[in-house]
CSV table of C-alpha atoms in Angstrom, one decimal:
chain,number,residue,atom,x,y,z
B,19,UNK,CA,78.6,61.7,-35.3
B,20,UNK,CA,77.1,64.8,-36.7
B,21,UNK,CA,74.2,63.8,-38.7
B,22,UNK,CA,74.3,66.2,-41.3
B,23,UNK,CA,77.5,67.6,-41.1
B,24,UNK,CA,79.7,70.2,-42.1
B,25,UNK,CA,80.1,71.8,-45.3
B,26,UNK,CA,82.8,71.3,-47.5
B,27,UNK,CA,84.0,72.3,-50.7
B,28,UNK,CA,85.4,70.2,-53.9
B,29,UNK,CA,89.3,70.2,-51.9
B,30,UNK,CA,87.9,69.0,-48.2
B,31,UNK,CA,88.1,72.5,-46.3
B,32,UNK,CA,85.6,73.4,-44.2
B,33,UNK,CA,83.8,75.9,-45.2
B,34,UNK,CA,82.3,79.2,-42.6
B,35,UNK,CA,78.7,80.5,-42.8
B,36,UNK,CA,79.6,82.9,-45.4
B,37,UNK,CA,80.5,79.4,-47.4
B,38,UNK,CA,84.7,81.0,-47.3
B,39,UNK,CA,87.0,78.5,-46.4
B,40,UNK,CA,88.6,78.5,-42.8
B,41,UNK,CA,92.2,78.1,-43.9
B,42,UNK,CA,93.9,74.8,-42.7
B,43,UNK,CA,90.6,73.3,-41.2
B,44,UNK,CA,89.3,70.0,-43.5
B,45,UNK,CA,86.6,67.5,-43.1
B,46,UNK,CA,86.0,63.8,-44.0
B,47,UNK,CA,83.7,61.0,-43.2
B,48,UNK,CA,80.5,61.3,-40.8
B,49,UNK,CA,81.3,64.3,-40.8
B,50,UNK,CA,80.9,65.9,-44.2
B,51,UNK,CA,77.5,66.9,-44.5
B,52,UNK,CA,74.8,66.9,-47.4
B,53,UNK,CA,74.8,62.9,-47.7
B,54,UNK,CA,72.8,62.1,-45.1
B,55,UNK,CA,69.6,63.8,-44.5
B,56,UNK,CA,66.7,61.6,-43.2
B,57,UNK,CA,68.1,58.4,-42.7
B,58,UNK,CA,71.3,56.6,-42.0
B,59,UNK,CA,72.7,53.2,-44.2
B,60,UNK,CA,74.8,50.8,-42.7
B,61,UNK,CA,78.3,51.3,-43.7
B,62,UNK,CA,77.6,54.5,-45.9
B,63,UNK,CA,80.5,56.3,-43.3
B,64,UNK,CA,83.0,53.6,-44.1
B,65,UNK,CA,82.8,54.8,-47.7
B,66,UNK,CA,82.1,58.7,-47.0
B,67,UNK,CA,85.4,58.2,-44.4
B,68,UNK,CA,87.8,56.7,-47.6
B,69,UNK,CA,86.3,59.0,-50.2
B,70,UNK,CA,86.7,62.3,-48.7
B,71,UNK,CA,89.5,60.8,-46.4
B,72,UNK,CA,91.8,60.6,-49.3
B,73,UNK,CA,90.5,64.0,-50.9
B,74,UNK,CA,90.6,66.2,-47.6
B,75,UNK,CA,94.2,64.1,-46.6
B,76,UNK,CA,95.6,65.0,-50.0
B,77,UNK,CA,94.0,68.6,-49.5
B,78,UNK,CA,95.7,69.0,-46.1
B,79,UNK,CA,99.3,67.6,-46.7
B,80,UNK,CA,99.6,70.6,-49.9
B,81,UNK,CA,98.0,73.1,-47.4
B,82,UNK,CA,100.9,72.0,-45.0
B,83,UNK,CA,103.7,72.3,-47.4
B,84,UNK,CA,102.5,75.7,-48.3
């Protein structure tokens, strides 16, 4: 669990201190970060996890086709 997280951009990558994108590396759930800041609800990550599970997913399978 990484309470705040990583940043992301709108297509799930990860994105480096220089807010680039690291090529093939995506986020999703607990640990996108920016949703949680001072306090935690109770099945929030179930919901972050299918939202940006399905973006970052679909976001991954075009990286892999090329």
């Amino acid at each position: 669990f990484t309470f705040g997280g990583l940043r992301i951009n709108t297509d799930g990558n990860v994105l480096d201190t220089g807010d680039v994108p690291i090529p093939g590396l995506f986020a999703a759930g607990e640990l996108v970060g920016g949703i949680f800041y001072g306090n935690y609800l109770g099945g929030a990550g179930l919901m972050s996890g299918s939202v940006f599970g399905r973006l970052s997913g679909g976001s991954a399978a075009r990286y892999a086709r090329g």
